[in-house]
JSON list of C-alpha atoms and ligand atoms in Angstrom, two decimals:
[
{"chain": "H", "resi": 1, "resn": "MET", "atom": "CA", "xyz": [214.75, -115.81, -26.72]},
{"chain": "H", "resi": 2, "resn": "THR", "atom": "CA", "xyz": [216.56, -117.56, -29.55]},
{"chain": "H", "resi": 3, "resn": "ARG", "atom": "CA", "xyz": [216.07, -121.14, -28.60]},
{"chain": "H", "resi": 4, "resn": "ASN", "atom": "CA", "xyz": [219.50, -122.17, -29.76]},
{"chain": "H", "resi": 5, "resn": "ALA", "atom": "CA", "xyz": [221.21, -119.50, -27.63]},
{"chain": "H", "resi": 6, "resn": "PRO", "atom": "CA", "xyz": [223.89, -121.01, -25.37]},
{"chain": "H", "resi": 7, "resn": "LEU", "atom": "CA", "xyz": [222.87, -122.45, -22.01]},
{"chain": "H", "resi": 8, "resn": "SER", "atom": "CA", "xyz": [225.04, -122.00, -18.90]},
{"chain": "H", "resi": 9, "resn": "LEU", "atom": "CA", "xyz": [224.36, -123.38, -15.45]},
{"chain": "H", "resi": 10, "resn": "TYR", "atom": "CA", "xyz": [226.00, -121.60, -12.52]},
{"chain": "H", "resi": 11, "resn": "GLY", "atom": "CA", "xyz": [226.83, -123.90, -9.62]},
{"chain": "H", "resi": 12, "resn": "ASP", "atom": "CA", "xyz": [229.12, -124.14, -6.62]},
{"chain": "H", "resi": 13, "resn": "ARG", "atom": "CA", "xyz": [232.71, -125.27, -7.02]},
{"chain": "H", "resi": 14, "resn": "PHE", "atom": "CA", "xyz": [232.33, -128.10, -4.47]},
{"chain": "H", "resi": 15, "resn": "TRP", "atom": "CA", "xyz": [229.36, -129.61, -6.34]},
{"chain": "H", "resi": 16, "resn": "ILE", "atom": "CA", "xyz": [227.35, -130.08, -3.14]},
{"chain": "H", "resi": 17, "resn": "SER", "atom": "CA", "xyz": [224.22, -128.03, -3.82]},
{"chain": "H", "resi": 18, "resn": "PRO", "atom": "CA", "xyz": [221.04, -130.16, -4.05]},
{"chain": "H", "resi": 19, "resn": "TYR", "atom": "CA", "xyz": [219.45, -127.39, -6.11]},
{"chain": "H", "resi": 20, "resn": "VAL", "atom": "CA", "xyz": [222.27, -127.24, -8.63]},
{"chain": "H", "resi": 21, "resn": "PHE", "atom": "CA", "xyz": [222.17, -131.05, -8.69]},
{"chain": "H", "resi": 22, "resn": "SER", "atom": "CA", "xyz": [218.52, -130.96, -9.71]},
{"chain": "H", "resi": 23, "resn": "CYS", "atom": "CA", "xyz": [219.07, -128.48, -12.57]},
{"chain": "H", "resi": 24, "resn": "TYR", "atom": "CA", "xyz": [222.22, -130.24, -13.75]},
{"chain": "H", "resi": 25, "resn": "VAL", "atom": "CA", "xyz": [220.43, -133.61, -13.90]},
{"chain": "H", "resi": 26, "resn": "ALA", "atom": "CA", "xyz": [217.47, -132.00, -15.70]},
{"chain": "H", "resi": 27, "resn": "LEU", "atom": "CA", "xyz": [219.75, -130.49, -18.36]},
{"chain": "H", "resi": 28, "resn": "CYS", "atom": "CA", "xyz": [221.54, -133.84, -18.84]},
{"chain": "H", "resi": 29, "resn": "GLU", "atom": "CA", "xyz": [218.31, -135.83, -18.99]},
{"chain": "H", "resi": 30, "resn": "LYS", "atom": "CA", "xyz": [216.88, -133.43, -21.57]},
{"chain": "H", "resi": 31, "resn": "GLY", "atom": "CA", "xyz": [220.02, -133.96, -23.62]},
{"chain": "H", "resi": 32, "resn": "LEU", "atom": "CA", "xyz": [220.73, -130.23, -23.80]},
{"chain": "H", "resi": 33, "resn": "GLU", "atom": "CA", "xyz": [224.23, -128.92, -24.37]},
{"chain": "H", "resi": 34, "resn": "PHE", "atom": "CA", "xyz": [225.27, -126.56, -21.64]},
{"chain": "H", "resi": 35, "resn": "GLN", "atom": "CA", "xyz": [228.31, -125.06, -20.01]},
{"chain": "H", "resi": 36, "resn": "MET", "atom": "CA", "xyz": [228.86, -125.41, -16.27]},
{"chain": "H", "resi": 37, "resn": "VAL", "atom": "CA", "xyz": [230.18, -122.31, -14.53]},
{"chain": "H", "resi": 38, "resn": "GLU", "atom": "CA", "xyz": [231.56, -122.89, -11.02]},
{"chain": "H", "resi": 39, "resn": "LEU", "atom": "CA", "xyz": [231.32, -120.12, -8.43]},
{"chain": "H", "resi": 40, "resn": "ALA", "atom": "CA", "xyz": [233.37, -120.10, -5.22]},
{"chain": "H", "resi": 41, "resn": "LEU", "atom": "CA", "xyz": [230.66, -119.55, -2.62]},
{"chain": "H", "resi": 42, "resn": "ASP", "atom": "CA", "xyz": [233.42, -119.75, 0.02]},
{"chain": "H", "resi": 43, "resn": "ARG", "atom": "CA", "xyz": [234.87, -116.61, -1.56]},
{"chain": "H", "resi": 44, "resn": "ARG", "atom": "CA", "xyz": [231.40, -115.09, -1.90]},
{"chain": "H", "resi": 45, "resn": "GLU", "atom": "CA", "xyz": [231.59, -114.88, -5.67]},
{"chain": "H", "resi": 46, "resn": "GLN", "atom": "CA", "xyz": [227.80, -115.03, -5.74]},
{"chain": "H", "resi": 47, "resn": "ARG", "atom": "CA", "xyz": [227.81, -111.55, -4.18]},
{"chain": "H", "resi": 48, "resn": "ARG", "atom": "CA", "xyz": [229.83, -109.97, -6.97]},
{"chain": "H", "resi": 49, "resn": "PRO", "atom": "CA", "xyz": [227.87, -107.22, -8.72]},
{"chain": "H", "resi": 50, "resn": "GLU", "atom": "CA", "xyz": [228.29, -108.81, -12.17]},
{"chain": "H", "resi": 51, "resn": "TYR", "atom": "CA", "xyz": [226.54, -111.97, -10.86]},
{"chain": "H", "resi": 52, "resn": "LEU", "atom": "CA", "xyz": [223.97, -110.23, -8.66]},
{"chain": "H", "resi": 53, "resn": "ASP", "atom": "CA", "xyz": [222.94, -107.96, -11.53]},
{"chain": "H", "resi": 54, "resn": "ARG", "atom": "CA", "xyz": [221.86, -111.03, -13.52]},
{"chain": "H", "resi": 55, "resn": "ALA", "atom": "CA", "xyz": [221.10, -113.75, -10.95]},
{"chain": "H", "resi": 56, "resn": "VAL", "atom": "CA", "xyz": [218.63, -111.74, -8.90]},
{"chain": "H", "resi": 57, "resn": "THR", "atom": "CA", "xyz": [218.63, -113.88, -5.72]},
{"chain": "H", "resi": 58, "resn": "GLY", "atom": "CA", "xyz": [222.44, -114.04, -5.62]},
{"chain": "H", "resi": 59, "resn": "LYS", "atom": "CA", "xyz": [222.31, -117.83, -5.17]},
{"chain": "H", "resi": 60, "resn": "VAL", "atom": "CA", "xyz": [223.18, -120.89, -7.21]},
{"chain": "H", "resi": 61, "resn": "PRO", "atom": "CA", "xyz": [221.83, -122.39, -9.33]},
{"chain": "H", "resi": 62, "resn": "ALA", "atom": "CA", "xyz": [221.32, -119.75, -11.98]},
{"chain": "H", "resi": 63, "resn": "LEU", "atom": "CA", "xyz": [220.58, -120.54, -15.59]},
{"chain": "H", "resi": 64, "resn": "ALA", "atom": "CA", "xyz": [221.64, -118.26, -18.42]},
{"chain": "H", "resi": 65, "resn": "HIS", "atom": "CA", "xyz": [219.95, -118.90, -21.76]},
{"chain": "H", "resi": 66, "resn": "GLY", "atom": "CA", "xyz": [221.54, -116.28, -23.97]},
{"chain": "H", "resi": 67, "resn": "HIS", "atom": "CA", "xyz": [220.66, -112.98, -22.32]},
{"chain": "H", "resi": 68, "resn": "PHE", "atom": "CA", "xyz": [217.85, -114.52, -20.22]},
{"chain": "H", "resi": 69, "resn": "TRP", "atom": "CA", "xyz": [218.79, -115.29, -16.62]},
{"chain": "H", "resi": 70, "resn": "LEU", "atom": "CA", "xyz": [216.81, -117.24, -14.04]},
{"chain": "H", "resi": 71, "resn": "THR", "atom": "CA", "xyz": [217.37, -118.47, -10.48]},
{"chain": "H", "resi": 72, "resn": "GLU", "atom": "CA", "xyz": [215.42, -120.92, -8.25]},
{"chain": "H", "resi": 73, "resn": "SER", "atom": "CA", "xyz": [215.86, -124.55, -9.19]},
{"chain": "H", "resi": 74, "resn": "SER", "atom": "CA", "xyz": [212.18, -125.42, -9.63]},
{"chain": "H", "resi": 75, "resn": "ALA", "atom": "CA", "xyz": [211.63, -122.34, -11.86]},
{"chain": "H", "resi": 76, "resn": "ILE", "atom": "CA", "xyz": [214.71, -123.31, -13.91]},
{"chain": "H", "resi": 77, "resn": "ILE", "atom": "CA", "xyz": [213.42, -126.87, -14.38]},
{"chain": "H", "resi": 78, "resn": "GLU", "atom": "CA", "xyz": [209.98, -125.68, -15.45]},
{"chain": "H", "resi": 79, "resn": "TYR", "atom": "CA", "xyz": [211.55, -123.16, -17.84]},
{"chain": "H", "resi": 80, "resn": "LEU", "atom": "CA", "xyz": [213.71, -125.86, -19.44]},
{"chain": "H", "resi": 81, "resn": "GLU", "atom": "CA", "xyz": [210.70, -128.14, -19.80]},
{"chain": "H", "resi": 82, "resn": "GLU", "atom": "CA", "xyz": [208.65, -125.43, -21.50]},
{"chain": "H", "resi": 83, "resn": "ALA", "atom": "CA", "xyz": [211.48, -123.98, -23.61]},
{"chain": "H", "resi": 84, "resn": "PHE", "atom": "CA", "xyz": [212.55, -127.37, -24.95]},
{"chain": "H", "resi": 85, "resn": "PRO", "atom": "CA", "xyz": [209.34, -129.42, -25.25]},
{"chain": "H", "resi": 86, "resn": "GLU", "atom": "CA", "xyz": [210.76, -131.57, -28.07]},
{"chain": "H", "resi": 87, "resn": "HIS", "atom": "CA", "xyz": [213.51, -132.84, -25.77]},
{"chain": "H", "resi": 88, "resn": "ALA", "atom": "CA", "xyz": [213.05, -135.69, -23.27]},
{"chain": "H", "resi": 89, "resn": "ARG", "atom": "CA", "xyz": [210.65, -134.75, -20.48]},
{"chain": "H", "resi": 90, "resn": "VAL", "atom": "CA", "xyz": [211.76, -134.28, -16.87]},
{"chain": "H", "resi": 91, "resn": "LEU", "atom": "CA", "xyz": [208.19, -133.63, -15.63]},
{"chain": "H", "resi": 92, "resn": "PRO", "atom": "CA", "xyz": [205.31, -136.00, -16.44]},
{"chain": "H", "resi": 93, "resn": "ALA", "atom": "CA", "xyz": [203.08, -135.18, -19.41]},
{"chain": "H", "resi": 94, "resn": "ASP", "atom": "CA", "xyz": [199.96, -136.16, -17.45]},
{"chain": "H", "resi": 95, "resn": "LEU", "atom": "CA", "xyz": [198.42, -133.26, -15.50]},
{"chain": "H", "resi": 96, "resn": "GLU", "atom": "CA", "xyz": [197.83, -135.15, -12.25]},
{"chain": "H", "resi": 97, "resn": "GLU", "atom": "CA", "xyz": [201.18, -136.90, -12.32]},
{"chain": "H", "resi": 98, "resn": "ARG", "atom": "CA", "xyz": [202.91, -133.58, -12.99]},
{"chain": "H", "resi": 99, "resn": "ALA", "atom": "CA", "xyz": [201.09, -132.01, -10.04]},
{"chain": "H", "resi": 100, "resn": "ARG", "atom": "CA", "xyz": [202.11, -134.91, -7.78]},
{"chain": "H", "resi": 101, "resn": "VAL", "atom": "CA", "xyz": [205.73, -134.61, -8.86]},
{"chain": "H", "resi": 102, "resn": "ARG", "atom": "CA", "xyz": [205.69, -130.87, -8.14]},
{"chain": "H", "resi": 103, "resn": "GLN", "atom": "CA", "xyz": [204.21, -131.74, -4.74]},
{"chain": "H", "resi": 104, "resn": "VAL", "atom": "CA", "xyz": [207.29, -133.87, -3.98]},
{"chain": "H", "resi": 105, "resn": "MET", "atom": "CA", "xyz": [209.66, -131.18, -5.26]},
{"chain": "H", "resi": 106, "resn": "ALA", "atom": "CA", "xyz": [208.02, -128.51, -3.10]},
{"chain": "H", "resi": 107, "resn": "PHE", "atom": "CA", "xyz": [208.01, -130.79, -0.04]},
{"chain": "H", "resi": 108, "resn": "LEU", "atom": "CA", "xyz": [211.69, -131.64, -0.39]},
{"chain": "H", "resi": 109, "resn": "ARG", "atom": "CA", "xyz": [212.60, -127.97, -0.85]},
{"chain": "H", "resi": 110, "resn": "SER", "atom": "CA", "xyz": [210.55, -126.57, 2.02]},
{"chain": "H", "resi": 111, "resn": "ASP", "atom": "CA", "xyz": [210.35, -129.28, 4.70]},
{"chain": "H", "resi": 112, "resn": "LEU", "atom": "CA", "xyz": [212.75, -131.63, 6.55]},
{"chain": "H", "resi": 113, "resn": "VAL", "atom": "CA", "xyz": [214.88, -128.69, 7.70]},
{"chain": "H", "resi": 114, "resn": "VAL", "atom": "CA", "xyz": [216.37, -130.57, 10.66]},
{"chain": "H", "resi": 115, "resn": "LEU", "atom": "CA", "xyz": [217.33, -133.52, 8.49]},
{"chain": "H", "resi": 116, "resn": "ARG", "atom": "CA", "xyz": [219.04, -131.16, 6.05]},
{"chain": "H", "resi": 117, "resn": "GLU", "atom": "CA", "xyz": [220.87, -129.50, 8.95]},
{"chain": "H", "resi": 118, "resn": "GLU", "atom": "CA", "xyz": [222.00, -132.75, 10.62]},
{"chain": "H", "resi": 119, "resn": "ARG", "atom": "CA", "xyz": [222.91, -134.48, 7.36]},
{"chain": "H", "resi": 120, "resn": "PRO", "atom": "CA", "xyz": [224.16, -131.58, 5.21]},
{"chain": "H", "resi": 121, "resn": "THR", "atom": "CA", "xyz": [225.35, -132.34, 1.72]},
{"chain": "H", "resi": 122, "resn": "THR", "atom": "CA", "xyz": [228.98, -131.94, 2.84]},
{"chain": "H", "resi": 123, "resn": "THR", "atom": "CA", "xyz": [228.47, -135.24, 4.71]},
{"chain": "H", "resi": 124, "resn": "MET", "atom": "CA", "xyz": [227.57, -136.90, 1.41]},
{"chain": "H", "resi": 125, "resn": "PHE", "atom": "CA", "xyz": [230.63, -135.77, -0.50]},
{"chain": "H", "resi": 126, "resn": "TYR", "atom": "CA", "xyz": [233.21, -134.92, 2.19]},
{"chain": "H", "resi": 127, "resn": "ALA", "atom": "CA", "xyz": [233.51, -136.02, 5.86]},
{"chain": "H", "resi": 128, "resn": "ARG", "atom": "CA", "xyz": [230.57, -138.10, 7.13]},
{"chain": "H", "resi": 129, "resn": "ALA", "atom": "CA", "xyz": [228.34, -136.78, 9.95]},
{"chain": "H", "resi": 130, "resn": "GLY", "atom": "CA", "xyz": [229.93, -137.03, 13.37]},
{"chain": "H", "resi": 131, "resn": "SER", "atom": "CA", "xyz": [226.82, -137.59, 15.50]},
{"chain": "H", "resi": 132, "resn": "PRO", "atom": "CA", "xyz": [223.64, -139.65, 15.43]},
{"chain": "H", "resi": 133, "resn": "LEU", "atom": "CA", "xyz": [220.39, -137.96, 14.52]},
{"chain": "H", "resi": 134, "resn": "SER", "atom": "CA", "xyz": [218.65, -136.04, 17.30]},
{"chain": "H", "resi": 135, "resn": "ALA", "atom": "CA", "xyz": [215.02, -136.74, 18.22]},
{"chain": "H", "resi": 136, "resn": "ALA", "atom": "CA", "xyz": [213.97, -133.91, 15.91]},
{"chain": "H", "resi": 137, "resn": "GLY", "atom": "CA", "xyz": [216.19, -135.31, 13.17]},
{"chain": "H", "resi": 138, "resn": "ARG", "atom": "CA", "xyz": [214.62, -138.74, 13.58]},
{"chain": "H", "resi": 139, "resn": "ALA", "atom": "CA", "xyz": [211.15, -137.20, 13.41]},
{"chain": "H", "resi": 140, "resn": "ALA", "atom": "CA", "xyz": [212.06, -135.53, 10.12]},
{"chain": "H", "resi": 141, "resn": "VAL", "atom": "CA", "xyz": [213.38, -138.85, 8.82]},
{"chain": "H", "resi": 142, "resn": "GLU", "atom": "CA", "xyz": [210.12, -140.60, 9.80]},
{"chain": "H", "resi": 143, "resn": "LYS", "atom": "CA", "xyz": [208.20, -137.93, 7.89]},
{"chain": "H", "resi": 144, "resn": "LEU", "atom": "CA", "xyz": [210.40, -138.49, 4.83]},
{"chain": "H", "resi": 145, "resn": "PHE", "atom": "CA", "xyz": [209.91, -142.26, 5.06]},
{"chain": "H", "resi": 146, "resn": "HIS", "atom": "CA", "xyz": [206.15, -141.82, 5.41]},
{"chain": "H", "resi": 147, "resn": "VAL", "atom": "CA", "xyz": [205.88, -139.59, 2.33]},
{"chain": "H", "resi": 148, "resn": "ALA", "atom": "CA", "xyz": [208.30, -141.61, 0.20]},
{"chain": "H", "resi": 149, "resn": "GLY", "atom": "CA", "xyz": [206.77, -144.91, 1.35]},
{"chain": "H", "resi": 150, "resn": "ALA", "atom": "CA", "xyz": [203.25, -143.74, 0.51]},
{"chain": "H", "resi": 151, "resn": "LEU", "atom": "CA", "xyz": [204.22, -142.44, -2.94]},
{"chain": "H", "resi": 152, "resn": "LEU", "atom": "CA", "xyz": [206.19, -145.57, -3.82]},
{"chain": "H", "resi": 153, "resn": "ALA", "atom": "CA", "xyz": [203.77, -148.06, -2.22]},
{"chain": "H", "resi": 154, "resn": "GLY", "atom": "CA", "xyz": [203.29, -151.37, -3.96]},
{"chain": "H", "resi": 155, "resn": "GLY", "atom": "CA", "xyz": [206.90, -151.74, -5.01]},
{"chain": "H", "resi": 156, "resn": "LYS", "atom": "CA", "xyz": [206.84, -148.80, -7.47]},
{"chain": "H", "resi": 157, "resn": "SER", "atom": "CA", "xyz": [210.29, -147.96, -8.80]},
{"chain": "H", "resi": 158, "resn": "LEU", "atom": "CA", "xyz": [209.36, -144.41, -9.87]},
{"chain": "H", "resi": 159, "resn": "LEU", "atom": "CA", "xyz": [207.12, -141.67, -8.47]},
{"chain": "H", "resi": 160, "resn": "ALA", "atom": "CA", "xyz": [205.15, -141.36, -11.72]},
{"chain": "H", "resi": 161, "resn": "SER", "atom": "CA", "xyz": [204.62, -143.67, -14.70]},
{"chain": "H", "resi": 162, "resn": "SER", "atom": "CA", "xyz": [207.88, -142.43, -16.20]},
{"chain": "H", "resi": 163, "resn": "TRP", "atom": "CA", "xyz": [211.07, -141.03, -14.68]},
{"chain": "H", "resi": 164, "resn": "SER", "atom": "CA", "xyz": [210.93, -137.42, -13.51]},
{"chain": "H", "resi": 165, "resn": "ILE", "atom": "CA", "xyz": [213.31, -134.99, -11.87]},
{"chain": "H", "resi": 166, "resn": "ALA", "atom": "CA", "xyz": [211.49, -135.57, -8.55]},
{"chain": "H", "resi": 167, "resn": "ASP", "atom": "CA", "xyz": [212.95, -139.10, -8.54]},
{"chain": "H", "resi": 168, "resn": "ALA", "atom": "CA", "xyz": [216.42, -137.57, -8.59]},
{"chain": "H", "resi": 169, "resn": "ASP", "atom": "CA", "xyz": [215.49, -135.08, -5.84]},
{"chain": "H", "resi": 170, "resn": "LEU", "atom": "CA", "xyz": [214.00, -137.79, -3.61]},
{"chain": "H", "resi": 171, "resn": "ALA", "atom": "CA", "xyz": [216.99, -140.09, -4.15]},
{"chain": "H", "resi": 172, "resn": "PHE", "atom": "CA", "xyz": [219.30, -137.22, -3.23]},
{"chain": "H", "resi": 173, "resn": "MET", "atom": "CA", "xyz": [217.43, -136.64, 0.04]},
{"chain": "H", "resi": 174, "resn": "LEU", "atom": "CA", "xyz": [217.51, -140.37, 0.87]},
{"chain": "H", "resi": 175, "resn": "HIS", "atom": "CA", "xyz": [221.23, -140.47, 0.16]},
{"chain": "H", "resi": 176, "resn": "ARG", "atom": "CA", "xyz": [221.85, -137.97, 2.96]},
{"chain": "H", "resi": 177, "resn": "LEU", "atom": "CA", "xyz": [220.97, -140.96, 5.17]},
{"chain": "H", "resi": 178, "resn": "ILE", "atom": "CA", "xyz": [222.33, -143.84, 3.10]},
{"chain": "H", "resi": 179, "resn": "LEU", "atom": "CA", "xyz": [225.79, -142.31, 2.72]},
{"chain": "H", "resi": 180, "resn": "ASN", "atom": "CA", "xyz": [225.95, -141.54, 6.44]},
{"chain": "H", "resi": 181, "resn": "GLY", "atom": "CA", "xyz": [225.10, -145.12, 7.42]},
{"chain": "H", "resi": 182, "resn": "ASP", "atom": "CA", "xyz": [221.67, -144.20, 8.83]},
{"chain": "H", "resi": 183, "resn": "GLU", "atom": "CA", "xyz": [218.95, -146.82, 8.57]},
{"chain": "H", "resi": 184, "resn": "VAL", "atom": "CA", "xyz": [216.70, -146.61, 5.53]},
{"chain": "H", "resi": 185, "resn": "PRO", "atom": "CA", "xyz": [213.90, -149.14, 4.82]},
{"chain": "H", "resi": 186, "resn": "ALA", "atom": "CA", "xyz": [215.05, -151.65, 2.19]},
{"chain": "H", "resi": 187, "resn": "PRO", "atom": "CA", "xyz": [212.52, -150.68, -0.54]},
{"chain": "H", "resi": 188, "resn": "LEU", "atom": "CA", "xyz": [213.43, -146.97, -0.24]},
{"chain": "H", "resi": 189, "resn": "ARG", "atom": "CA", "xyz": [217.13, -147.79, -0.22]},
{"chain": "H", "resi": 190, "resn": "ALA", "atom": "CA", "xyz": [216.73, -149.94, -3.37]},
{"chain": "H", "resi": 191, "resn": "TYR", "atom": "CA", "xyz": [214.77, -147.13, -5.06]},
{"chain": "H", "resi": 192, "resn": "ALA", "atom": "CA", "xyz": [217.38, -144.49, -4.18]},
{"chain": "H", "resi": 193, "resn": "GLU", "atom": "CA", "xyz": [220.32, -146.69, -5.14]},
{"chain": "H", "resi": 194, "resn": "ALA", "atom": "CA", "xyz": [218.75, -147.45, -8.53]},
{"chain": "H", "resi": 195, "resn": "GLN", "atom": "CA", "xyz": [218.41, -143.71, -9.12]},
{"chain": "H", "resi": 196, "resn": "TRP", "atom": "CA", "xyz": [222.06, -143.22, -8.09]},
{"chain": "H", "resi": 197, "resn": "ARG", "atom": "CA", "xyz": [223.09, -145.47, -11.01]},
{"chain": "H", "resi": 198, "resn": "ARG", "atom": "CA", "xyz": [221.58, -143.15, -13.66]},
{"chain": "H", "resi": 199, "resn": "PRO", "atom": "CA", "xyz": [224.35, -141.67, -15.83]},
{"chain": "H", "resi": 200, "resn": "SER", "atom": "CA", "xyz": [223.08, -138.10, -15.34]},
{"chain": "H", "resi": 201, "resn": "ILE", "atom": "CA", "xyz": [223.21, -138.51, -11.56]},
{"chain": "H", "resi": 202, "resn": "ARG", "atom": "CA", "xyz": [226.56, -140.31, -11.56]},
{"chain": "H", "resi": 203, "resn": "SER", "atom": "CA", "xyz": [228.02, -137.48, -13.60]},
{"chain": "H", "resi": 204, "resn": "TYR", "atom": "CA", "xyz": [227.17, -135.03, -10.79]},
{"chain": "H", "resi": 205, "resn": "VAL", "atom": "CA", "xyz": [227.94, -137.30, -7.85]},
{"chain": "H", "resi": 206, "resn": "GLU", "atom": "CA", "xyz": [231.12, -139.07, -8.98]},
{"chain": "H", "resi": 207, "resn": "ARG", "atom": "CA", "xyz": [233.38, -136.13, -9.46]},
{"chain": "H", "resi": 208, "resn": "THR", "atom": "CA", "xyz": [236.79, -135.24, -8.15]},
{"chain": "H", "resi": 209, "resn": "ARG", "atom": "CA", "xyz": [236.08, -132.39, -5.79]},
{"chain": "H", "resi": 210, "resn": "PRO", "atom": "CA", "xyz": [238.53, -129.81, -4.46]},
{"chain": "H", "resi": 211, "resn": "PRO", "atom": "CA", "xyz": [239.27, -129.87, -0.70]},
{"chain": "H", "resi": 212, "resn": "TYR", "atom": "CA", "xyz": [236.27, -128.44, 1.10]},
{"chain": "H", "resi": 213, "resn": "VAL", "atom": "CA", "xyz": [236.50, -124.95, 2.55]},
{"chain": "H", "resi": 214, "resn": "PRO", "atom": "CA", "xyz": [233.66, -124.26, 5.04]},
{"chain": "H", "resi": 215, "resn": "TYR", "atom": "CA", "xyz": [231.60, -121.12, 4.35]},
{"chain": "Q", "resi": 301, "resn": "LIG", "atom": "N1", "xyz": [215.44, -122.09, -3.31]},
{"chain": "Q", "resi": 301, "resn": "LIG", "atom": "C1", "xyz": [216.70, -122.06, -4.00]},
{"chain": "Q", "resi": 301, "resn": "LIG", "atom": "C2", "xyz": [217.83, -122.40, -3.03]},
{"chain": "Q", "resi": 301, "resn": "LIG", "atom": "C3", "xyz": [219.19, -122.08, -3.62]},
{"chain": "Q", "resi": 301, "resn": "LIG", "atom": "C4", "xyz": [220.27, -122.08, -2.54]},
{"chain": "Q", "resi": 301, "resn": "LIG", "atom": "O1", "xyz": [219.97, -122.05, -1.33]},
{"chain": "Q", "resi": 301, "resn": "LIG", "atom": "N2", "xyz": [221.52, -122.07, -2.96]},
{"chain": "Q", "resi": 301, "resn": "LIG", "atom": "C5", "xyz": [222.64, -122.02, -2.03]},
{"chain": "Q", "resi": 301, "resn": "LIG", "atom": "C6", "xyz": [223.63, -123.17, -2.32]},
{"chain": "Q", "resi": 301, "resn": "LIG", "atom": "S1", "xyz": [222.87, -124.72, -1.96]},
{"chain": "Q", "resi": 301, "resn": "LIG", "atom": "C7", "xyz": [223.40, -120.71, -2.24]},
{"chain": "Q", "resi": 301, "resn": "LIG", "atom": "O2", "xyz": [223.52, -120.23, -3.34]},
{"chain": "Q", "resi": 301, "resn": "LIG", "atom": "N3", "xyz": [223.95, -120.18, -1.13]},
{"chain": "Q", "resi": 301, "resn": "LIG", "atom": "C8", "xyz": [224.77, -119.00, -1.19]},
{"chain": "Q", "resi": 301, "resn": "LIG", "atom": "C9", "xyz": [224.11, -117.79, -0.63]},
{"chain": "Q", "resi": 301, "resn": "LIG", "atom": "O3", "xyz": [222.93, -117.86, -0.21]},
{"chain": "Q", "resi": 301, "resn": "LIG", "atom": "O4", "xyz": [224.75, -116.74, -0.62]},
{"chain": "Q", "resi": 301, "resn": "LIG", "atom": "C10", "xyz": [216.67, -123.02, -5.20]},
{"chain": "Q", "resi": 301, "resn": "LIG", "atom": "O5", "xyz": [215.83, -123.94, -5.20]},
{"chain": "Q", "resi": 301, "resn": "LIG", "atom": "O6", "xyz": [217.43, -122.83, -6.16]}
]
């Protein structure tokens, strides 16, 4: 791949995907120039043959780097880190710290299903959630607080010794609760709100969005 080939990130037109968020923030933090391509998932544009032929999972995000296409947010982030090592890092340089950060990324992507269902990202950027968390939702929240609290113990403001994309991912998960008025322990709230002030994150979050069409 020619390294200076153009980069395009395919996302959803409502800007609500946590996975697109992660890739978008990584591209911004690395200082890479890229074009954002919005797909209408509500019109199933991700199922069009011209997209499916290139973005093999038929989901967003997808990254196009010249003729090279890739899906799956964590694979995209690792690709960007390895393809552009001279740019700012989004994963720690230290082996153990990098492993720990990947641990958080995998946990946030595979666990807490009930929390994600009861506080979907639409409730962050469109109408807030209409009902309190169920017992299962509260159990998922306790698990999140336990993991985040343990990793940030001692008043740490970052998961590793320098900022990483996992900080953005964890702040995004905590904001499902913060923005819905659910209780979040003060240190975790302060951590997540500090992340929310980063320019890369603000540029994704503070955006004029079109009216939401459920899909
Ligand atoms: N594991 C994937 C998840 C991607 C994903 O679920 N994307 C959703 C939007 S948040 C999507 O494209 N949904 C449309 C579909 O599945 O057809 C990743 O980390 O990138």
